[in-house]
CSV table of C-alpha atoms in Angstrom, one decimal:
chain,number,residue,atom,x,y,z
A,1,MET,CA,46.3,95.8,128.7
A,2,ALA,CA,46.4,92.4,127.1
A,3,ARG,CA,47.6,89.6,129.3
A,4,GLN,CA,50.9,88.1,128.2
A,5,LEU,CA,50.7,84.4,127.6
A,6,GLN,CA,53.5,82.4,129.2
A,7,PRO,CA,54.8,79.3,127.3
A,8,GLY,CA,53.8,76.1,128.9
A,9,PRO,CA,56.2,73.4,130.1
A,10,SER,CA,58.0,71.4,127.5
A,11,PRO,CA,56.1,68.2,126.7
A,12,THR,CA,57.7,64.8,127.0
A,13,SER,CA,58.4,64.1,123.3
A,14,VAL,CA,59.0,60.8,121.8
A,15,LEU,CA,60.1,59.5,118.4
A,16,THR,CA,58.5,56.2,117.4
A,17,ALA,CA,58.8,54.0,114.3
A,18,ARG,CA,55.0,53.9,114.1
A,19,GLY,CA,54.9,57.7,114.0
A,20,VAL,CA,57.5,57.7,111.2
A,21,ALA,CA,55.5,55.3,109.2
A,22,ARG,CA,52.4,57.4,109.7
A,23,GLY,CA,54.2,60.5,108.5
A,24,LEU,CA,55.5,58.7,105.4
A,25,ARG,CA,51.9,57.7,104.5
A,26,GLN,CA,50.5,61.2,105.3
A,27,LEU,CA,52.9,63.2,103.1
A,28,LEU,CA,53.5,60.6,100.4
A,29,PRO,CA,50.8,62.1,98.1
A,30,ILE,CA,52.3,65.6,98.5
A,31,SER,CA,55.8,64.3,97.9
A,32,LEU,CA,54.9,63.1,94.4
A,33,PHE,CA,54.6,66.8,93.4
A,34,VAL,CA,58.2,67.3,94.5
A,35,VAL,CA,59.5,64.9,91.9
A,36,PRO,CA,59.1,67.3,88.9
A,37,PHE,CA,61.0,70.0,90.8
A,38,GLY,CA,63.8,67.6,91.5
A,39,LEU,CA,63.8,66.6,87.9
A,40,ALA,CA,64.1,70.2,86.8
A,41,PHE,CA,66.9,70.7,89.3
A,42,GLY,CA,68.8,67.7,88.2
A,43,ILE,CA,68.7,68.8,84.5
A,44,ALA,CA,69.6,72.4,85.4
A,45,ALA,CA,72.5,71.3,87.6
A,46,THR,CA,74.1,69.2,84.9
A,47,GLU,CA,73.6,72.0,82.4
A,48,GLN,CA,75.4,74.3,84.7
A,49,GLY,CA,78.4,71.9,84.7
A,50,LEU,CA,77.8,69.7,87.7
A,51,GLY,CA,78.2,65.9,87.2
A,52,ALA,CA,75.2,63.7,87.7
A,53,LEU,CA,76.7,62.3,90.9
A,54,GLN,CA,77.5,65.7,92.2
A,55,ALA,CA,74.0,67.0,91.6
A,56,THR,CA,72.4,63.9,93.3
A,57,VAL,CA,74.8,64.1,96.3
A,58,MET,CA,74.0,67.8,96.6
A,59,SER,CA,70.3,67.0,96.9
A,60,VAL,CA,71.0,64.1,99.4
A,61,LEU,CA,73.1,66.4,101.7
A,62,VAL,CA,71.6,69.8,101.2
A,63,PHE,CA,67.9,69.2,100.7
A,64,THR,CA,66.7,72.8,100.3
A,65,ALA,CA,65.2,73.4,96.8
A,66,VAL,CA,65.2,77.2,96.9
A,67,ALA,CA,68.9,77.5,98.0
A,68,GLN,CA,70.0,74.7,95.6
A,69,PHE,CA,68.4,76.4,92.6
A,70,ALA,CA,70.0,79.7,93.7
A,71,ALA,CA,73.4,78.1,94.1
A,72,LEU,CA,73.5,77.1,90.5
A,73,GLU,CA,73.7,80.7,89.4
A,74,PHE,CA,77.1,81.0,91.2
A,75,LEU,CA,78.7,77.8,89.7
A,76,THR,CA,80.7,79.8,87.1
A,77,GLU,CA,84.4,80.4,87.1
A,78,PRO,CA,85.5,82.1,89.3
A,79,VAL,CA,83.0,80.9,91.9
A,80,ALA,CA,81.9,83.7,94.1
A,81,TYR,CA,82.0,81.7,97.3
A,82,VAL,CA,81.2,84.6,99.7
A,83,SER,CA,78.2,85.7,97.7
A,84,LEU,CA,77.1,82.0,97.3
A,85,GLY,CA,77.3,81.5,101.1
A,86,LEU,CA,75.4,84.6,102.0
A,87,VAL,CA,72.6,84.0,99.4
A,88,VAL,CA,72.1,80.4,100.6
A,89,LEU,CA,72.1,81.6,104.2
A,90,ALA,CA,69.5,84.3,103.5
A,91,LEU,CA,67.3,81.9,101.6
A,92,SER,CA,67.5,79.3,104.4
A,93,ALA,CA,67.1,81.7,107.3
A,94,ARG,CA,63.4,80.9,107.6
A,95,ASN,CA,64.5,77.5,109.1
A,96,ILE,CA,65.8,79.4,112.2
A,97,ILE,CA,62.2,80.5,112.8
A,98,LEU,CA,60.8,77.1,112.1
A,99,GLY,CA,63.3,75.4,114.4
A,100,ALA,CA,62.7,77.9,117.2
A,101,THR,CA,58.9,77.3,116.9
A,102,LEU,CA,59.5,73.5,117.3
A,103,ALA,CA,62.1,73.9,120.1
A,104,ARG,CA,59.8,73.0,123.0
A,105,TRP,CA,59.0,69.7,121.3
A,106,ILE,CA,62.4,69.0,119.7
A,107,ASN,CA,64.7,69.9,122.6
A,108,PRO,CA,63.5,67.1,125.0
A,109,LEU,CA,64.8,64.5,122.5
A,110,PRO,CA,68.3,63.1,122.8
A,111,PRO,CA,70.9,65.0,120.7
A,112,GLY,CA,71.1,62.3,118.0
A,113,LYS,CA,67.4,62.1,117.5
A,114,ARG,CA,67.1,65.8,117.6
A,115,LEU,CA,69.6,66.4,114.8
A,116,LEU,CA,68.2,63.5,112.8
A,117,THR,CA,64.7,65.1,113.0
A,118,LEU,CA,65.8,68.6,112.2
A,119,ALA,CA,67.8,67.4,109.2
A,120,PHE,CA,64.5,66.7,107.4
A,121,LEU,CA,62.8,70.0,108.3
A,122,THR,CA,60.7,71.4,105.4
A,123,ASP,CA,57.8,73.8,105.2
A,124,ALA,CA,55.4,71.0,104.4
A,125,ASN,CA,56.1,68.6,107.2
A,126,PHE,CA,56.5,71.6,109.6
A,127,SER,CA,53.0,72.8,108.8
A,128,VAL,CA,51.4,69.4,109.3
A,129,ALA,CA,53.3,68.4,112.4
A,130,HIS,CA,53.0,71.8,114.1
A,131,SER,CA,49.3,71.6,114.0
A,132,ASP,CA,49.3,68.1,115.5
A,133,LEU,CA,51.8,69.1,118.2
A,134,GLN,CA,49.7,72.1,119.3
A,135,ARG,CA,46.8,69.8,119.7
A,136,GLY,CA,48.8,67.7,122.2
A,137,GLU,CA,50.6,65.2,120.0
A,138,THR,CA,54.0,64.3,121.5
A,139,ASP,CA,55.3,61.9,118.9
A,140,LEU,CA,57.7,63.5,116.5
A,141,GLY,CA,57.7,60.4,114.3
A,142,PRO,CA,55.2,61.9,111.8
A,143,PHE,CA,57.3,65.0,111.4
A,144,LEU,CA,60.4,62.9,110.6
A,145,GLY,CA,58.5,60.5,108.4
A,146,GLY,CA,56.9,63.3,106.4
A,147,GLY,CA,60.4,64.9,105.9
A,148,ILE,CA,61.8,61.6,104.7
A,149,ALA,CA,59.0,61.2,102.2
A,150,LEU,CA,59.7,64.7,100.8
A,151,TRP,CA,63.5,64.1,100.8
A,152,THR,CA,63.2,60.8,99.0
A,153,ALA,CA,61.0,62.4,96.3
A,154,TRP,CA,63.5,65.3,95.9
A,155,VAL,CA,66.5,63.0,95.6
A,156,ALA,CA,64.7,60.7,93.2
A,157,GLY,CA,63.6,63.6,91.0
A,158,THR,CA,67.2,65.0,91.0
A,159,ALA,CA,68.6,61.6,90.0
A,160,LEU,CA,66.1,61.2,87.2
A,161,GLY,CA,67.0,64.6,85.8
A,162,ALA,CA,70.7,64.2,86.2
A,163,TYR,CA,71.2,60.7,85.0
A,164,GLY,CA,70.5,59.7,81.5
A,165,ASP,CA,68.9,61.5,78.6
A,166,LEU,CA,65.4,60.8,79.9
A,167,ILE,CA,63.5,63.6,78.2
A,168,GLY,CA,65.8,64.5,75.2
A,169,ASN,CA,66.4,68.1,74.6
A,170,ALA,CA,65.7,69.8,77.9
A,171,GLU,CA,65.4,73.3,76.3
A,172,ALA,CA,62.5,72.0,74.2
A,173,PHE,CA,60.6,71.5,77.5
A,174,GLY,CA,61.4,74.9,78.9
A,175,VAL,CA,63.6,73.6,81.7
A,176,SER,CA,65.7,76.7,81.6
A,177,ALA,CA,62.6,78.6,82.8
A,178,ALA,CA,62.2,76.3,85.9
A,179,MET,CA,64.4,78.5,88.1
A,180,PRO,CA,62.7,81.9,87.6
A,181,CYS,CA,59.2,80.2,87.7
A,182,PHE,CA,60.1,78.4,90.9
A,183,PHE,CA,61.1,81.7,92.6
A,184,ALA,CA,58.2,83.6,91.2
A,185,ALA,CA,55.7,81.0,92.5
A,186,THR,CA,57.4,81.2,95.9
A,187,VAL,CA,57.1,85.0,96.0
A,188,VAL,CA,53.5,85.0,94.9
A,189,GLY,CA,52.6,82.3,97.4
A,190,THR,CA,54.2,84.4,100.2
A,191,LEU,CA,52.4,87.5,99.2
A,192,ARG,CA,49.0,85.8,99.1
A,193,SER,CA,49.5,84.3,102.6
A,194,THR,CA,51.1,87.3,104.3
A,195,SER,CA,49.7,90.8,104.3
A,196,GLY,CA,51.8,93.9,104.2
A,197,LEU,CA,54.7,92.5,102.2
A,198,MET,CA,53.9,94.1,98.8
A,199,VAL,CA,55.9,97.3,99.4
A,200,PRO,CA,59.0,95.5,100.8
A,201,VAL,CA,59.0,93.0,97.9
A,202,ALA,CA,58.5,95.7,95.3
A,203,CYS,CA,61.4,97.7,96.8
A,204,ALA,CA,63.6,94.6,97.0
A,205,ILE,CA,62.9,93.8,93.3
A,206,ALA,CA,63.8,97.4,92.3
A,207,VAL,CA,67.0,97.3,94.3
A,208,SER,CA,68.1,94.0,92.8
A,209,ALA,CA,67.4,95.1,89.2
A,210,LEU,CA,69.0,98.6,89.6
A,211,THR,CA,72.2,97.3,91.3
A,212,TYR,CA,72.7,94.2,89.1
A,213,PRO,CA,75.0,96.0,86.6
A,214,VAL,CA,77.2,97.6,89.2
A,215,LEU,CA,77.6,95.0,92.1
A,216,PRO,CA,79.6,91.7,92.1
A,217,THR,CA,77.7,88.5,91.4
A,218,GLY,CA,75.0,87.9,93.9
A,219,TRP,CA,75.5,91.0,96.0
A,220,ASN,CA,72.5,92.7,94.3
A,221,ILE,CA,70.4,89.9,95.8
A,222,ILE,CA,71.9,90.2,99.2
A,223,LEU,CA,71.4,94.0,99.2
A,224,ALA,CA,67.8,93.5,98.0
A,225,ALA,CA,67.1,91.0,100.8
A,226,LEU,CA,68.5,93.4,103.4
A,227,VAL,CA,66.4,96.3,102.1
A,228,GLY,CA,63.3,94.2,101.8
A,229,GLY,CA,63.8,92.7,105.3
A,230,ALA,CA,64.4,96.2,106.9
A,231,LEU,CA,61.3,97.6,105.2
A,232,SER,CA,59.2,94.6,106.3
A,233,LEU,CA,60.3,95.2,109.9
A,234,LEU,CA,59.5,98.9,109.7
A,235,THR,CA,56.1,98.6,108.0
A,236,ASN,CA,54.8,95.7,110.0
A,237,ASP,CA,56.1,96.7,113.4
A,238,LYS,CA,53.2,96.8,115.8
């Protein structure tokens, strides 16, 4: 029988300005690739009826690309607020897992610093910081600094897309295809990095497509997520 590993004691975590600066430098090159996605979101948001200021403030406060792109699909009258909330919750649920993984390092911080740090949680700065933390790093400054770099690029890209006619006719550049391409890339990347998800994803796609004509706005996505999640638990249960 395999021996069960017990979690070690929580480390004494710190949050330093030097660490924040290091995280900014570390993820600055990656953050440059976020700008085009922000640009696409800013254009798509204004084309869906949001004002330039509204789109920019949304990126400032929400800062979750997948959920923001999905939310645009619900910004039609009447707004399906319940469906919108459930879809955003489903798409952001992975942050619960990421936060739980970081808990032993984050929780020793004072509440204010803890909330500030988690406000900038993304997949990219989590991946970099978690590796360092597992090797014994106790400074969460790089995690926060990396998140700030990515957030700044996302907000800047959104503002560039939302304000001014910077690229002329957006349709000529295929901006309308940004949303489906973004989600397709996310799904393909997940399938490549995680084995055993092909069947759940295929079933979720089928459920979403088949129920689209008969369910209220967004509920086909929610049902597909529930079916795919349930199948994933069943097929990958060890």
